[in-house]
Amino acid sequence: MKIKAKLLALAVGAAIAGPALALGPTETPDYILYGGGGAEQNNLFETVARSLLNNVDTYTERSDGSAGAVLRYVFGTLKVAAGSVPAGAKVLIAYRSQGGVFANGVGPVARGQNLPYYSITGATLVGTRYYINTATATVTPNAPDFGLANTEVQLYSGPNLPAGSTALTPAEIANINREPLYQVVNGIAVTSNLYAVKKNFSTAEIGSILAGSLTDWSQLNDDAGNPLAEGPIILADRNAGSGAKAVANQRFLFNPGSSGLGGAVAPANSFGDTGDPVNYSTYTVKTLQSAGLVPTELNAIQAKGQRGIGILGREYLPGSLTYRFIAIDGANAGSDTFDKVPVVNGAYDYFSTASFQSRNKVVNGKRYQQAGTSWGALTAALLAKLKDPAITTTVPGTLLDPTVVSPGDFGGAYDAFITRGTRFGNTTAPLQLQF
């Protein structure tokens, strides 16, 4: 009996330990799938990647072990065979998002360009995640096999291109398969001290802030119709190439949609940042390279006693941080939680259809989603999970597009998650109600 009790105690201890049952960085992956895209897809990517695997480890570039804003690596054993890849195979899916969608999930996929991916060897366990020190980790350049974008690839033009980049040509667009996925719901977040007096902003007010036309909060009225107290506007902006920035540029500045008529308005950070990005003592525009950095920035702004506003995907719920999501023209999808009803009904229209990109031919010598190959099978398996409502609807800020999932599909179990409106994969088009 004592032996049995000892064995039972060892088994319970192993189960509680958790990470000991996973693979760890000393294991060599049998297969590696490379991906890239926007930080607004970080949580959804990790959720979907986890659904493919058992014995899962996750990796981050943050030394405190918190979820990565730049790197989300998921490593585990394949649950179900995918083509020639057997169940139980050790699969690493490496996803990077720093620099925005175009620089990770659009341009490099279509052009077969390498991105820096880091070896997991030497990563250290911090809490529940492994920390990859990108300053010392071995870099293995690879072109991403797939890309996740907040919107369609054609929107990456004009102000939505990183400096020195060019938009994809029709021939380059022909290099990729493009699949619409789900709705990515976006938001405008403000520090809690501002939210206390102004919970609703008009499209014109947000557009003027994003264009840099307004520089002091006293130029706006609070919700009671009185001028706000004086104080510099602090804008936590996103970089060109970011999917969230691309959708915000179109939604509030009509750029690049109106550029053909010469009426496009340039974003405030088009010519660089301005102001005091440390103490926020004056009007400040600060560009952030990842969505995961925006909540921290808003927290820092309020800590300095200032009022800030920023572009942020709705998957980033405030929790204990000092920011809230505002209503736009009277409609809100929740200030600190995600309320899908106004989005589903079309009252809150600040959302876009995400897309999945994969190469359909050899480009620059890089592999593509080829039938019969291990990477082709794994890419297809990942795409199938990205289109599974049972997985995607568990992530806040994600709903279903009626052009992808129709009412009655899946037995109607997810009808309440299907938005009534869609732009048919064209973010410059008006929202059109379908049912």
Tab-separated table of N, CA, C and O in Angstrom, residues 84-197:
chain	number	residue	atom	x	y	z
A	84	SER	N	0.416	13.631	-44.688
A	84	SER	CA	1.538	12.745	-44.383
A	84	SER	C	2.117	12.964	-42.995
A	84	SER	O	3.023	12.222	-42.575
A	85	VAL	N	1.622	13.957	-42.278
A	85	VAL	CA	2.123	14.239	-40.933
A	85	VAL	C	1.319	13.414	-39.938
A	85	VAL	O	0.113	13.616	-39.787
A	86	PRO	N	1.939	12.467	-39.251
A	86	PRO	CA	1.185	11.547	-38.382
A	86	PRO	C	0.774	12.212	-37.071
A	86	PRO	O	1.406	13.160	-36.599
A	87	ALA	N	-0.291	11.697	-36.492
A	87	ALA	CA	-0.672	12.116	-35.153
A	87	ALA	C	0.486	11.825	-34.203
A	87	ALA	O	1.171	10.809	-34.321
A	88	GLY	N	0.721	12.749	-33.280
A	88	GLY	CA	1.818	12.586	-32.338
A	88	GLY	C	3.108	13.237	-32.785
A	88	GLY	O	4.056	13.346	-31.992
A	89	ALA	N	3.183	13.672	-34.049
A	89	ALA	CA	4.387	14.348	-34.528
A	89	ALA	C	4.588	15.651	-33.759
A	89	ALA	O	3.624	16.336	-33.405
A	90	LYS	N	5.828	15.990	-33.494
A	90	LYS	CA	6.158	17.224	-32.774
A	90	LYS	C	6.162	18.394	-33.763
A	90	LYS	O	6.997	18.451	-34.666
A	91	VAL	N	5.219	19.314	-33.580
A	91	VAL	CA	5.018	20.416	-34.522
A	91	VAL	C	5.200	21.749	-33.812
A	91	VAL	O	4.591	22.003	-32.764
A	92	LEU	N	6.031	22.594	-34.378
A	92	LEU	CA	6.218	23.964	-33.904
A	92	LEU	C	5.593	24.908	-34.920
A	92	LEU	O	5.921	24.840	-36.112
A	93	ILE	N	4.686	25.761	-34.464
A	93	ILE	CA	4.091	26.779	-35.333
A	93	ILE	C	4.576	28.130	-34.812
A	93	ILE	O	4.251	28.532	-33.692
A	94	ALA	N	5.400	28.804	-35.609
A	94	ALA	CA	6.039	30.050	-35.199
A	94	ALA	C	5.330	31.222	-35.860
A	94	ALA	O	5.263	31.303	-37.088
A	95	TYR	N	4.830	32.145	-35.042
A	95	TYR	CA	4.090	33.300	-35.551
A	95	TYR	C	4.740	34.576	-35.029
A	95	TYR	O	5.024	34.697	-33.843
A	96	ARG	N	4.994	35.529	-35.923
A	96	ARG	CA	5.570	36.816	-35.522
A	96	ARG	C	4.729	37.960	-36.066
A	96	ARG	O	4.139	37.870	-37.153
A	97	SER	N	4.677	39.065	-35.294
A	97	SER	CA	3.787	40.157	-35.677
A	97	SER	C	4.418	41.536	-35.591
A	97	SER	O	3.766	42.513	-35.941
A	98	GLN	N	5.641	41.678	-35.118
A	98	GLN	CA	6.215	43.010	-34.996
A	98	GLN	C	6.372	43.676	-36.362
A	98	GLN	O	6.875	43.072	-37.291
A	99	GLY	N	5.916	44.927	-36.452
A	99	GLY	CA	6.027	45.667	-37.702
A	99	GLY	C	4.747	45.696	-38.503
A	99	GLY	O	4.642	46.410	-39.487
A	100	GLY	N	3.740	44.926	-38.061
A	100	GLY	CA	2.447	44.992	-38.712
A	100	GLY	C	2.193	43.886	-39.716
A	100	GLY	O	3.050	43.069	-40.033
A	101	VAL	N	0.964	43.874	-40.213
A	101	VAL	CA	0.505	42.818	-41.103
A	101	VAL	C	1.300	42.778	-42.399
A	101	VAL	O	1.761	41.722	-42.831
A	102	PHE	N	1.457	43.936	-43.043
A	102	PHE	CA	2.093	43.923	-44.366
A	102	PHE	C	3.503	43.360	-44.290
A	102	PHE	O	3.927	42.575	-45.141
A	103	ALA	N	4.247	43.753	-43.262
A	103	ALA	CA	5.649	43.348	-43.149
A	103	ALA	C	5.808	41.890	-42.729
A	103	ALA	O	6.907	41.342	-42.816
A	104	ASN	N	4.739	41.247	-42.295
A	104	ASN	CA	4.841	39.873	-41.808
A	104	ASN	C	3.931	38.883	-42.530
A	104	ASN	O	4.348	37.770	-42.818
A	105	GLY	N	2.690	39.298	-42.792
A	105	GLY	CA	1.718	38.344	-43.306
A	105	GLY	C	1.225	38.596	-44.712
A	105	GLY	O	0.387	37.851	-45.217
A	106	VAL	N	1.729	39.646	-45.364
A	106	VAL	CA	1.297	39.947	-46.736
A	106	VAL	C	2.504	39.980	-47.668
A	106	VAL	O	2.690	39.101	-48.503
A	107	GLY	N	3.351	41.010	-47.518
A	107	GLY	CA	4.513	41.155	-48.401
A	107	GLY	C	5.418	39.941	-48.439
A	107	GLY	O	5.712	39.408	-49.523
A	108	PRO	N	5.890	39.428	-47.283
A	108	PRO	CA	6.807	38.287	-47.299
A	108	PRO	C	6.183	36.999	-47.841
A	108	PRO	O	6.898	36.157	-48.380
A	109	VAL	N	4.861	36.852	-47.692
A	109	VAL	CA	4.205	35.656	-48.240
A	109	VAL	C	4.179	35.740	-49.760
A	109	VAL	O	4.578	34.809	-50.464
A	110	ALA	N	3.733	36.873	-50.286
A	110	ALA	CA	3.607	37.023	-51.735
A	110	ALA	C	4.962	37.084	-52.435
A	110	ALA	O	5.099	36.630	-53.575
A	111	ARG	N	5.963	37.629	-51.748
A	111	ARG	CA	7.268	37.835	-52.384
A	111	ARG	C	8.320	36.817	-51.970
A	111	ARG	O	9.453	36.870	-52.444
A	112	GLY	N	7.962	35.914	-51.072
A	112	GLY	CA	8.923	34.907	-50.626
A	112	GLY	C	10.095	35.504	-49.888
A	112	GLY	O	11.235	35.051	-50.025
A	113	GLN	N	9.833	36.517	-49.070
A	113	GLN	CA	10.901	37.211	-48.343
A	113	GLN	C	11.100	36.590	-46.959
A	113	GLN	O	10.133	36.227	-46.275
A	114	ASN	N	12.364	36.499	-46.555
A	114	ASN	CA	12.684	35.951	-45.243
A	114	ASN	C	12.348	36.919	-44.117
A	114	ASN	O	12.501	38.143	-44.257
A	115	LEU	N	11.927	36.354	-42.984
A	115	LEU	CA	11.766	37.087	-41.738
A	115	LEU	C	12.662	36.429	-40.694
A	115	LEU	O	13.013	35.259	-40.828
A	116	PRO	N	13.041	37.151	-39.648
A	116	PRO	CA	13.856	36.529	-38.603
A	116	PRO	C	13.006	35.698	-37.648
A	116	PRO	O	12.175	36.237	-36.918
A	117	TYR	N	13.182	34.409	-37.680
A	117	TYR	CA	12.552	33.509	-36.713
A	117	TYR	C	13.642	33.012	-35.764
A	117	TYR	O	14.779	32.772	-36.183
A	118	TYR	N	13.305	32.849	-34.504
A	118	TYR	CA	14.297	32.536	-33.488
A	118	TYR	C	14.196	31.083	-33.041
A	118	TYR	O	13.092	30.535	-32.893
A	119	SER	N	15.343	30.495	-32.798
A	119	SER	CA	15.389	29.127	-32.296
A	119	SER	C	14.841	29.079	-30.874
A	119	SER	O	15.088	29.982	-30.067
A	120	ILE	N	14.089	28.009	-30.555
A	120	ILE	CA	13.582	27.849	-29.194
A	120	ILE	C	14.648	27.254	-28.275
A	120	ILE	O	14.483	27.248	-27.054
A	121	THR	N	15.736	26.751	-28.845
A	121	THR	CA	16.812	26.182	-28.036
A	121	THR	C	17.370	27.244	-27.088
A	121	THR	O	17.697	28.354	-27.503
A	122	GLY	N	17.438	26.904	-25.812
A	122	GLY	CA	17.948	27.849	-24.832
A	122	GLY	C	16.881	28.710	-24.191
A	122	GLY	O	17.190	29.501	-23.280
A	123	ALA	N	15.619	28.602	-24.651
A	123	ALA	CA	14.540	29.365	-24.021
A	123	ALA	C	14.366	28.912	-22.571
A	123	ALA	O	14.578	27.748	-22.237
A	124	THR	N	13.997	29.839	-21.703
A	124	THR	CA	13.851	29.533	-20.280
A	124	THR	C	12.397	29.662	-19.853
A	124	THR	O	11.680	30.557	-20.315
A	125	LEU	N	11.976	28.795	-18.957
A	125	LEU	CA	10.595	28.806	-18.489
A	125	LEU	C	10.393	29.931	-17.488
A	125	LEU	O	11.106	30.019	-16.482
A	126	VAL	N	9.433	30.815	-17.780
A	126	VAL	CA	9.071	31.900	-16.873
A	126	VAL	C	7.566	31.809	-16.670
A	126	VAL	O	6.792	32.140	-17.572
A	127	GLY	N	7.144	31.342	-15.518
A	127	GLY	CA	5.720	31.127	-15.297
A	127	GLY	C	5.235	29.967	-16.135
A	127	GLY	O	5.722	28.844	-16.005
A	128	THR	N	4.289	30.240	-17.015
A	128	THR	CA	3.718	29.176	-17.846
A	128	THR	C	4.196	29.229	-19.292
A	128	THR	O	3.757	28.421	-20.110
A	129	ARG	N	5.098	30.165	-19.611
A	129	ARG	CA	5.595	30.298	-20.978
A	129	ARG	C	7.121	30.244	-20.985
A	129	ARG	O	7.780	30.544	-19.994
A	130	TYR	N	7.653	29.889	-22.152
A	130	TYR	CA	9.095	29.923	-22.334
A	130	TYR	C	9.499	31.263	-22.938
A	130	TYR	O	8.875	31.746	-23.888
A	131	TYR	N	10.535	31.842	-22.380
A	131	TYR	CA	11.029	33.145	-22.815
A	131	TYR	C	12.172	32.962	-23.795
A	131	TYR	O	13.181	32.313	-23.501
A	132	ILE	N	12.018	33.536	-25.006
A	132	ILE	CA	13.076	33.566	-26.011
A	132	ILE	C	13.756	34.927	-25.936
A	132	ILE	O	13.129	35.959	-26.214
A	133	ASN	N	15.005	34.947	-25.543
A	133	ASN	CA	15.767	36.200	-25.514
A	133	ASN	C	16.232	36.494	-26.932
A	133	ASN	O	17.200	35.898	-27.416
A	134	THR	N	15.550	37.397	-27.608
A	134	THR	CA	15.844	37.657	-29.018
A	134	THR	C	17.205	38.319	-29.221
A	134	THR	O	17.699	38.380	-30.348
A	135	ALA	N	17.804	38.812	-28.141
A	135	ALA	CA	19.134	39.422	-28.268
A	135	ALA	C	20.222	38.359	-28.403
A	135	ALA	O	21.298	38.629	-28.944
A	136	THR	N	19.947	37.153	-27.902
A	136	THR	CA	20.969	36.105	-27.923
A	136	THR	C	20.540	34.848	-28.668
A	136	THR	O	21.387	34.012	-28.994
A	137	ALA	N	19.256	34.712	-28.955
A	137	ALA	CA	18.767	33.495	-29.609
A	137	ALA	C	19.276	33.399	-31.044
A	137	ALA	O	19.481	34.413	-31.725
A	138	THR	N	19.472	32.185	-31.512
A	138	THR	CA	19.897	31.951	-32.886
A	138	THR	C	18.774	32.332	-33.846
A	138	THR	O	17.616	31.968	-33.643
A	139	VAL	N	19.121	33.070	-34.880
A	139	VAL	CA	18.135	33.494	-35.879
A	139	VAL	C	18.193	32.540	-37.068
A	139	VAL	O	19.262	32.279	-37.615
A	140	THR	N	17.032	32.026	-37.449
A	140	THR	CA	16.929	31.161	-38.619
A	140	THR	C	15.986	31.827	-39.617
A	140	THR	O	14.769	31.758	-39.470
A	141	PRO	N	16.506	32.526	-40.611
A	141	PRO	CA	15.639	33.236	-41.552
A	141	PRO	C	14.768	32.258	-42.353
A	141	PRO	O	15.259	31.253	-42.864
A	142	ASN	N	13.495	32.560	-42.431
A	142	ASN	CA	12.566	31.775	-43.245
A	142	ASN	C	11.455	32.679	-43.748
A	142	ASN	O	11.070	33.629	-43.063
A	143	ALA	N	10.957	32.379	-44.912
A	143	ALA	CA	9.783	33.083	-45.415
A	143	ALA	C	8.551	32.462	-44.775
A	143	ALA	O	8.476	31.236	-44.628
A	144	PRO	N	7.573	33.259	-44.352
A	144	PRO	CA	6.374	32.686	-43.741
A	144	PRO	C	5.606	31.818	-44.730
A	144	PRO	O	5.486	32.155	-45.911
A	145	ASP	N	5.101	30.686	-44.228
A	145	ASP	CA	4.255	29.812	-45.051
A	145	ASP	C	2.848	30.369	-45.176
A	145	ASP	O	2.149	30.090	-46.149
A	146	PHE	N	2.424	31.120	-44.165
A	146	PHE	CA	1.070	31.683	-44.183
A	146	PHE	C	1.096	33.059	-43.535
A	146	PHE	O	2.021	33.411	-42.792
A	147	GLY	N	0.070	33.823	-43.838
A	147	GLY	CA	-0.076	35.140	-43.249
A	147	GLY	C	-1.502	35.388	-42.811
A	147	GLY	O	-2.446	34.962	-43.480
A	148	LEU	N	-1.659	36.052	-41.675
A	148	LEU	CA	-2.978	36.456	-41.188
A	148	LEU	C	-3.067	37.971	-41.270
A	148	LEU	O	-2.190	38.677	-40.756
A	149	ALA	N	-4.091	38.457	-41.940
A	149	ALA	CA	-4.282	39.898	-42.088
A	149	ALA	C	-5.642	40.294	-41.546
A	149	ALA	O	-6.601	39.523	-41.643
A	150	ASN	N	-5.727	41.506	-40.986
A	150	ASN	CA	-6.998	42.008	-40.465
A	150	ASN	C	-7.987	42.332	-41.569
A	150	ASN	O	-9.173	42.523	-41.316
A	151	THR	N	-7.494	42.401	-42.784
A	151	THR	CA	-8.318	42.884	-43.886
A	151	THR	C	-7.759	42.324	-45.192
A	151	THR	O	-6.874	41.468	-45.188
A	152	GLU	N	-8.263	42.790	-46.316
A	152	GLU	CA	-7.803	42.276	-47.603
A	152	GLU	C	-6.459	42.892	-47.985
A	152	GLU	O	-6.125	44.009	-47.545
A	153	VAL	N	-5.679	42.185	-48.780
A	153	VAL	CA	-4.310	42.633	-49.075
A	153	VAL	C	-4.286	43.932	-49.869
A	153	VAL	O	-3.328	44.706	-49.761
A	154	GLN	N	-5.320	44.203	-50.661
A	154	GLN	CA	-5.302	45.411	-51.490
A	154	GLN	C	-5.356	46.698	-50.667
A	154	GLN	O	-5.017	47.776	-51.170
A	155	LEU	N	-5.790	46.614	-49.411
A	155	LEU	CA	-5.870	47.821	-48.595
A	155	LEU	C	-4.481	48.325	-48.207
A	155	LEU	O	-4.326	49.479	-47.792
A	156	TYR	N	-3.474	47.479	-48.376
A	156	TYR	CA	-2.112	47.888	-48.005
A	156	TYR	C	-1.483	48.662	-49.167
A	156	TYR	O	-0.731	48.135	-49.976
A	157	SER	N	-1.853	49.935	-49.194
A	157	SER	CA	-1.333	50.877	-50.187
A	157	SER	C	-1.320	52.246	-49.531
A	157	SER	O	-1.855	52.424	-48.432
A	158	GLY	N	-0.709	53.217	-50.189
A	158	GLY	CA	-0.696	54.578	-49.656
A	158	GLY	C	-0.169	54.639	-48.239
A	158	GLY	O	0.925	54.154	-47.943
A	159	PRO	N	-0.950	55.207	-47.293
A	159	PRO	CA	-0.468	55.390	-45.921
A	159	PRO	C	-0.334	54.085	-45.145
A	159	PRO	O	0.198	54.080	-44.038
A	160	ASN	N	-0.832	52.996	-45.710
A	160	ASN	CA	-0.807	51.718	-45.004
A	160	ASN	C	0.428	50.884	-45.317
A	160	ASN	O	0.510	49.715	-44.918
A	161	LEU	N	1.383	51.477	-46.025
A	161	LEU	CA	2.620	50.783	-46.354
A	161	LEU	C	3.763	51.287	-45.483
A	161	LEU	O	3.922	52.495	-45.305
A	162	PRO	N	4.574	50.394	-44.932
A	162	PRO	CA	5.754	50.840	-44.178
A	162	PRO	C	6.692	51.624	-45.090
A	162	PRO	O	6.692	51.442	-46.314
A	163	ALA	N	7.506	52.474	-44.495
A	163	ALA	CA	8.462	53.273	-45.263
A	163	ALA	C	9.365	52.373	-46.094
A	163	ALA	O	9.865	51.356	-45.608
A	164	GLY	N	9.509	52.721	-47.361
A	164	GLY	CA	10.361	51.940	-48.253
A	164	GLY	C	9.679	50.761	-48.900
A	164	GLY	O	10.286	50.066	-49.723
A	165	SER	N	8.416	50.504	-48.541
A	165	SER	CA	7.685	49.368	-49.121
A	165	SER	C	6.844	49.820	-50.303
A	165	SER	O	6.481	50.992	-50.416
A	166	THR	N	6.531	48.890	-51.150
A	166	THR	CA	5.629	49.149	-52.272
A	166	THR	C	4.464	48.176	-52.205
A	166	THR	O	4.599	47.060	-51.691
A	167	ALA	N	3.330	48.610	-52.708
A	167	ALA	CA	2.149	47.746	-52.705
A	167	ALA	C	2.380	46.540	-53.604
A	167	ALA	O	3.186	46.577	-54.544
A	168	LEU	N	1.692	45.453	-53.308
A	168	LEU	CA	1.785	44.269	-54.158
A	168	LEU	C	1.259	44.588	-55.550
A	168	LEU	O	0.234	45.253	-55.709
A	169	THR	N	1.961	44.126	-56.548
A	169	THR	CA	1.493	44.259	-57.924
A	169	THR	C	0.458	43.175	-58.200
A	169	THR	O	0.373	42.184	-57.459
A	170	PRO	N	-0.335	43.318	-59.274
A	170	PRO	CA	-1.273	42.236	-59.622
A	170	PRO	C	-0.578	40.896	-59.794
A	170	PRO	O	-1.125	39.851	-59.397
A	171	ALA	N	0.636	40.894	-60.351
A	171	ALA	CA	1.365	39.639	-60.529
A	171	ALA	C	1.745	39.034	-59.185
A	171	ALA	O	1.706	37.806	-59.001
A	172	GLU	N	2.107	39.879	-58.209
A	172	GLU	CA	2.467	39.375	-56.883
A	172	GLU	C	1.239	38.877	-56.132
A	172	GLU	O	1.302	37.868	-55.411
A	173	ILE	N	0.121	39.574	-56.291
A	173	ILE	CA	-1.118	39.104	-55.664
A	173	ILE	C	-1.509	37.733	-56.207
A	173	ILE	O	-2.032	36.878	-55.492
A	174	ALA	N	-1.185	37.510	-57.493
A	174	ALA	CA	-1.491	36.213	-58.110
A	174	ALA	C	-0.639	35.091	-57.526
A	174	ALA	O	-0.939	33.909	-57.738
A	175	ASN	N	0.413	35.427	-56.755
A	175	ASN	CA	1.260	34.410	-56.138
A	175	ASN	C	0.633	33.767	-54.905
A	175	ASN	O	1.176	32.787	-54.374
A	176	ILE	N	-0.477	34.322	-54.414
A	176	ILE	CA	-1.027	33.845	-53.153
A	176	ILE	C	-2.478	33.412	-53.284
A	176	ILE	O	-3.246	33.931	-54.090
A	177	ASN	N	-2.813	32.413	-52.494
A	177	ASN	CA	-4.212	32.060	-52.267
A	177	ASN	C	-4.724	32.956	-51.150
A	177	ASN	O	-4.048	33.157	-50.141
A	178	ARG	N	-5.923	33.494	-51.311
A	178	ARG	CA	-6.506	34.368	-50.292
A	178	ARG	C	-7.848	33.812	-49.858
A	178	ARG	O	-8.705	33.496	-50.670
A	179	GLU	N	-8.004	33.658	-48.551
A	179	GLU	CA	-9.226	33.089	-47.998
A	179	GLU	C	-9.815	34.052	-46.966
A	179	GLU	O	-9.145	34.428	-46.008
A	180	PRO	N	-11.083	34.478	-47.136
A	180	PRO	CA	-11.722	35.267	-46.073
A	180	PRO	C	-11.978	34.378	-44.859
A	180	PRO	O	-12.274	33.189	-45.003
A	181	LEU	N	-11.857	34.943	-43.672
A	181	LEU	CA	-11.953	34.132	-42.460
A	181	LEU	C	-13.134	34.522	-41.569
A	181	LEU	O	-14.148	33.834	-41.544
A	182	TYR	N	-13.023	35.612	-40.860
A	182	TYR	CA	-13.981	36.006	-39.838
A	182	TYR	C	-13.905	37.518	-39.697
A	182	TYR	O	-13.049	38.176	-40.291
A	183	GLN	N	-14.780	38.076	-38.890
A	183	GLN	CA	-14.769	39.518	-38.661
A	183	GLN	C	-13.838	39.851	-37.494
A	183	GLN	O	-13.925	39.244	-36.427
A	184	VAL	N	-12.954	40.810	-37.717
A	184	VAL	CA	-12.108	41.343	-36.654
A	184	VAL	C	-12.716	42.668	-36.212
A	184	VAL	O	-12.793	43.618	-36.990
A	185	VAL	N	-13.161	42.724	-34.972
A	185	VAL	CA	-13.804	43.935	-34.461
A	185	VAL	C	-12.739	44.834	-33.839
A	185	VAL	O	-11.947	44.393	-33.010
A	186	ASN	N	-12.723	46.084	-34.276
A	186	ASN	CA	-11.737	47.050	-33.815
A	186	ASN	C	-12.359	48.034	-32.835
A	186	ASN	O	-13.588	48.119	-32.710
A	187	GLY	N	-11.504	48.790	-32.165
A	187	GLY	CA	-12.008	49.755	-31.202
A	187	GLY	C	-11.093	50.951	-31.060
A	187	GLY	O	-9.950	50.952	-31.514
A	188	ILE	N	-11.631	51.964	-30.435
A	188	ILE	CA	-10.852	53.131	-30.019
A	188	ILE	C	-10.891	53.152	-28.497
A	188	ILE	O	-11.972	53.187	-27.892
A	189	ALA	N	-9.714	53.094	-27.891
A	189	ALA	CA	-9.622	53.034	-26.439
A	189	ALA	C	-9.116	54.358	-25.884
A	189	ALA	O	-8.286	55.030	-26.517
A	190	VAL	N	-9.609	54.738	-24.716
A	190	VAL	CA	-9.153	55.964	-24.061
A	190	VAL	C	-8.806	55.653	-22.612
A	190	VAL	O	-9.283	54.674	-22.038
A	191	THR	N	-7.961	56.485	-22.026
A	191	THR	CA	-7.638	56.325	-20.617
A	191	THR	C	-8.905	56.514	-19.779
A	191	THR	O	-9.814	57.261	-20.154
A	192	SER	N	-8.946	55.843	-18.636
A	192	SER	CA	-10.158	55.859	-17.811
A	192	SER	C	-10.507	57.257	-17.317
A	192	SER	O	-11.693	57.581	-17.140
A	193	ASN	N	-9.498	58.107	-17.096
A	193	ASN	CA	-9.789	59.468	-16.641
A	193	ASN	C	-10.522	60.281	-17.709
A	193	ASN	O	-11.298	61.181	-17.394
A	194	LEU	N	-10.290	59.969	-18.982
A	194	LEU	CA	-11.042	60.612	-20.060
A	194	LEU	C	-12.412	59.963	-20.220
A	194	LEU	O	-13.420	60.655	-20.408
A	195	TYR	N	-12.449	58.641	-20.113
A	195	TYR	CA	-13.719	57.924	-20.259
A	195	TYR	C	-14.735	58.374	-19.204
A	195	TYR	O	-15.943	58.352	-19.447
A	196	ALA	N	-14.265	58.814	-18.046
A	196	ALA	CA	-15.162	59.222	-16.967
A	196	ALA	C	-16.047	60.395	-17.368
A	196	ALA	O	-17.155	60.561	-16.838
A	197	VAL	N	-15.576	61.213	-18.320
A	197	VAL	CA	-16.351	62.392	-18.717
A	197	VAL	C	-16.773	62.360	-20.189
A	197	VAL	O	-17.676	63.104	-20.592
